[in-house]
GROMACS .gro file of C-alpha atoms in nm:
model
  192
    1UNK     CA    1   2.045  -2.982  -3.942
    2UNK     CA    2   2.411  -3.083  -3.820
    3UNK     CA    3   2.588  -2.737  -3.934
    4UNK     CA    4   2.302  -2.545  -3.764
    5UNK     CA    5   2.254  -2.722  -3.448
    6UNK     CA    6   2.393  -2.580  -3.114
    7UNK     CA    7   2.754  -2.709  -3.082
    8UNK     CA    8   3.092  -2.555  -2.979
    9UNK     CA    9   3.165  -2.389  -3.327
   10UNK     CA   10   2.818  -2.237  -3.352
   11UNK     CA   11   2.831  -2.103  -2.997
   12UNK     CA   12   3.182  -1.975  -3.045
   13UNK     CA   13   3.072  -1.793  -3.363
   14UNK     CA   14   2.799  -1.634  -3.197
   15UNK     CA   15   2.968  -1.535  -2.898
   16UNK     CA   16   3.267  -1.393  -3.116
   17UNK     CA   17   2.999  -1.194  -3.332
   18UNK     CA   18   2.847  -1.036  -3.035
   19UNK     CA   19   3.169  -0.971  -2.839
   20UNK     CA   20   3.415  -0.869  -3.125
   21UNK     CA   21   3.183  -0.801  -3.440
   22UNK     CA   22   3.108  -0.937  -3.770
   23UNK     CA   23   3.487  -0.920  -3.899
   24UNK     CA   24   3.633  -1.136  -3.622
   25UNK     CA   25   3.337  -1.394  -3.636
   26UNK     CA   26   3.374  -1.418  -3.999
   27UNK     CA   27   3.740  -1.513  -3.951
   28UNK     CA   28   3.639  -1.779  -3.695
   29UNK     CA   29   3.391  -1.901  -3.948
   30UNK     CA   30   3.658  -1.936  -4.217
   31UNK     CA   31   3.855  -2.167  -3.990
   32UNK     CA   32   3.530  -2.368  -3.922
   33UNK     CA   33   3.439  -2.394  -4.279
   34UNK     CA   34   3.781  -2.483  -4.384
   35UNK     CA   35   3.797  -2.786  -4.135
   36UNK     CA   36   3.430  -2.872  -4.184
   37UNK     CA   37   3.519  -2.906  -4.582
   38UNK     CA   38   3.815  -3.116  -4.481
   39UNK     CA   39   3.600  -3.343  -4.263
   40UNK     CA   40   3.344  -3.369  -4.537
   41UNK     CA   41   3.617  -3.464  -4.783
   42UNK     CA   42   3.749  -3.737  -4.561
   43UNK     CA   43   3.390  -3.890  -4.511
   44UNK     CA   44   3.330  -3.869  -4.878
   45UNK     CA   45   3.656  -4.032  -4.969
   46UNK     CA   46   3.579  -4.313  -4.704
   47UNK     CA   47   3.903  -4.249  -4.506
   48UNK     CA   48   3.664  -4.160  -4.221
   49UNK     CA   49   3.546  -4.559  -4.220
   50UNK     CA   50   3.900  -4.623  -4.160
   51UNK     CA   51   3.911  -4.342  -3.881
   52UNK     CA   52   3.576  -4.489  -3.721
   53UNK     CA   53   3.721  -4.831  -3.734
   54UNK     CA   54   4.059  -4.721  -3.565
   55UNK     CA   55   3.961  -4.691  -3.189
   56UNK     CA   56   4.292  -4.546  -3.104
   57UNK     CA   57   4.241  -4.275  -3.345
   58UNK     CA   58   3.892  -4.187  -3.242
   59UNK     CA   59   4.021  -4.199  -2.877
   60UNK     CA   60   4.286  -3.941  -2.935
   61UNK     CA   61   4.060  -3.738  -3.136
   62UNK     CA   62   3.779  -3.760  -2.866
   63UNK     CA   63   4.037  -3.680  -2.575
   64UNK     CA   64   4.211  -3.408  -2.757
   65UNK     CA   65   3.876  -3.251  -2.848
   66UNK     CA   66   3.747  -3.276  -2.483
   67UNK     CA   67   4.045  -3.124  -2.367
   68UNK     CA   68   4.053  -2.836  -2.580
   69UNK     CA   69   3.671  -2.772  -2.507
   70UNK     CA   70   3.773  -2.790  -2.126
   71UNK     CA   71   4.030  -2.535  -2.223
   72UNK     CA   72   3.785  -2.290  -2.387
   73UNK     CA   73   3.566  -2.341  -2.091
   74UNK     CA   74   3.845  -2.231  -1.863
   75UNK     CA   75   3.921  -1.908  -2.058
   76UNK     CA   76   3.553  -1.840  -2.098
   77UNK     CA   77   3.510  -1.860  -1.719
   78UNK     CA   78   3.808  -1.661  -1.684
   79UNK     CA   79   3.681  -1.388  -1.909
   80UNK     CA   80   3.342  -1.399  -1.730
   81UNK     CA   81   3.492  -1.316  -1.394
   82UNK     CA   82   3.657  -0.981  -1.511
   83UNK     CA   83   3.464  -0.689  -1.465
   84UNK     CA   84   3.287  -0.498  -1.769
   85UNK     CA   85   3.516  -0.258  -1.954
   86UNK     CA   86   3.428   0.019  -2.164
   87UNK     CA   87   3.330  -0.060  -2.542
   88UNK     CA   88   3.618   0.100  -2.681
   89UNK     CA   89   3.876  -0.134  -2.488
   90UNK     CA   90   3.698  -0.436  -2.572
   91UNK     CA   91   3.724  -0.345  -2.964
   92UNK     CA   92   4.109  -0.278  -2.898
   93UNK     CA   93   4.149  -0.631  -2.749
   94UNK     CA   94   3.973  -0.796  -3.056
   95UNK     CA   95   4.176  -1.121  -3.169
   96UNK     CA   96   4.362  -1.111  -3.485
   97UNK     CA   97   4.181  -1.259  -3.769
   98UNK     CA   98   4.440  -1.534  -3.830
   99UNK     CA   99   4.409  -1.638  -3.477
  100UNK     CA  100   4.047  -1.653  -3.501
  101UNK     CA  101   4.078  -1.857  -3.836
  102UNK     CA  102   4.333  -2.124  -3.644
  103UNK     CA  103   4.111  -2.138  -3.368
  104UNK     CA  104   3.800  -2.217  -3.578
  105UNK     CA  105   4.010  -2.482  -3.736
  106UNK     CA  106   4.127  -2.635  -3.428
  107UNK     CA  107   3.782  -2.621  -3.265
  108UNK     CA  108   3.641  -2.816  -3.556
  109UNK     CA  109   3.924  -3.058  -3.585
  110UNK     CA  110   3.890  -3.152  -3.216
  111UNK     CA  111   3.516  -3.197  -3.252
  112UNK     CA  112   3.405  -3.557  -3.342
  113UNK     CA  113   3.056  -3.449  -3.400
  114UNK     CA  114   3.159  -3.281  -3.711
  115UNK     CA  115   3.338  -3.600  -3.876
  116UNK     CA  116   3.060  -3.822  -3.715
  117UNK     CA  117   2.788  -3.585  -3.902
  118UNK     CA  118   2.943  -3.593  -4.222
  119UNK     CA  119   2.984  -3.982  -4.207
  120UNK     CA  120   2.605  -4.004  -4.099
  121UNK     CA  121   2.482  -3.766  -4.383
  122UNK     CA  122   2.675  -3.910  -4.670
  123UNK     CA  123   2.620  -4.260  -4.565
  124UNK     CA  124   2.239  -4.211  -4.526
  125UNK     CA  125   2.235  -3.983  -4.851
  126UNK     CA  126   2.433  -4.241  -5.059
  127UNK     CA  127   2.433  -4.591  -5.163
  128UNK     CA  128   2.786  -4.782  -5.121
  129UNK     CA  129   2.792  -4.809  -5.514
  130UNK     CA  130   2.716  -4.417  -5.551
  131UNK     CA  131   2.881  -4.264  -5.882
  132UNK     CA  132   3.157  -4.012  -5.819
  133UNK     CA  133   2.928  -3.732  -5.949
  134UNK     CA  134   2.643  -3.841  -5.695
  135UNK     CA  135   2.924  -3.821  -5.407
  136UNK     CA  136   3.045  -3.467  -5.561
  137UNK     CA  137   2.674  -3.325  -5.568
  138UNK     CA  138   2.609  -3.451  -5.199
  139UNK     CA  139   2.951  -3.328  -5.066
  140UNK     CA  140   2.910  -2.998  -5.264
  141UNK     CA  141   2.560  -2.952  -5.130
  142UNK     CA  142   2.647  -3.005  -4.738
  143UNK     CA  143   2.961  -2.767  -4.784
  144UNK     CA  144   2.718  -2.495  -4.950
  145UNK     CA  145   2.480  -2.548  -4.630
  146UNK     CA  146   2.777  -2.484  -4.399
  147UNK     CA  147   2.908  -2.192  -4.612
  148UNK     CA  148   2.561  -2.023  -4.567
  149UNK     CA  149   2.465  -2.123  -4.209
  150UNK     CA  150   2.800  -2.063  -4.027
  151UNK     CA  151   2.834  -1.723  -4.159
  152UNK     CA  152   2.458  -1.655  -4.121
  153UNK     CA  153   2.510  -1.691  -3.744
  154UNK     CA  154   2.813  -1.442  -3.758
  155UNK     CA  155   2.596  -1.193  -3.958
  156UNK     CA  156   2.277  -1.216  -3.715
  157UNK     CA  157   2.456  -1.229  -3.385
  158UNK     CA  158   2.692  -0.908  -3.494
  159UNK     CA  159   2.383  -0.708  -3.534
  160UNK     CA  160   2.335  -0.404  -3.304
  161UNK     CA  161   2.042  -0.548  -3.096
  162UNK     CA  162   2.258  -0.850  -3.037
  163UNK     CA  163   2.546  -0.672  -2.958
  164UNK     CA  164   2.362  -0.426  -2.702
  165UNK     CA  165   2.207  -0.735  -2.549
  166UNK     CA  166   2.548  -0.913  -2.517
  167UNK     CA  167   2.682  -0.582  -2.354
  168UNK     CA  168   2.407  -0.601  -2.086
  169UNK     CA  169   2.438  -0.977  -2.028
  170UNK     CA  170   2.816  -1.046  -2.116
  171UNK     CA  171   2.925  -1.200  -1.768
  172UNK     CA  172   2.587  -1.438  -1.772
  173UNK     CA  173   2.642  -1.527  -2.115
  174UNK     CA  174   2.997  -1.602  -2.072
  175UNK     CA  175   2.941  -1.812  -1.753
  176UNK     CA  176   2.673  -2.003  -1.946
  177UNK     CA  177   2.911  -2.070  -2.241
  178UNK     CA  178   3.190  -2.175  -1.987
  179UNK     CA  179   2.931  -2.446  -1.856
  180UNK     CA  180   2.850  -2.542  -2.182
  181UNK     CA  181   3.203  -2.599  -2.304
  182UNK     CA  182   3.296  -2.774  -1.961
  183UNK     CA  183   2.999  -2.996  -2.001
  184UNK     CA  184   3.076  -3.066  -2.378
  185UNK     CA  185   3.443  -3.153  -2.300
  186UNK     CA  186   3.371  -3.362  -2.007
  187UNK     CA  187   3.089  -3.562  -2.194
  188UNK     CA  188   3.322  -3.613  -2.515
  189UNK     CA  189   3.623  -3.737  -2.295
  190UNK     CA  190   3.382  -3.955  -2.114
  191UNK     CA  191   3.172  -4.085  -2.414
  192UNK     CA  192   3.214  -4.446  -2.540
   0.00000   0.00000   0.00000
């Protein structure tokens, strides 16, 4: 549920798939999955407990993530304010795969929901004295779900009907995304 629930990463994957197509969305997915896997490893090894107990580290992560979401909101609002251009121009403006990969890593790095979801999942599913094999199976299962869910969004939202719908409602969708990113960023910065 954590990987599939609406959040900055899923929304960005869907938007990228509709705007730039399957390949760029999958590059973004690769970054998200990479960082999600890292957060999972951190949670599985118990380092997340140290992070959760260190208030300063959480504040830095929270404020940095919130500012990053506000920056995404500004970029998305700016894009929503631009008039529609012919489709062939949009394809030529598609970001590079490496930039999208980095964006996915940064977005998931600055999203405390990710690490807290991993901590919650592993702490609910595992006992404190769980064997290493049990931890590895739980971790691997969660990684597998992310590897299936995140690309699933990219594949679904890059289909022709979704792309056509996006083309018709691009400015409205990007305006809603800007509001979503701004709200998430502000909520993250102000959360306790």
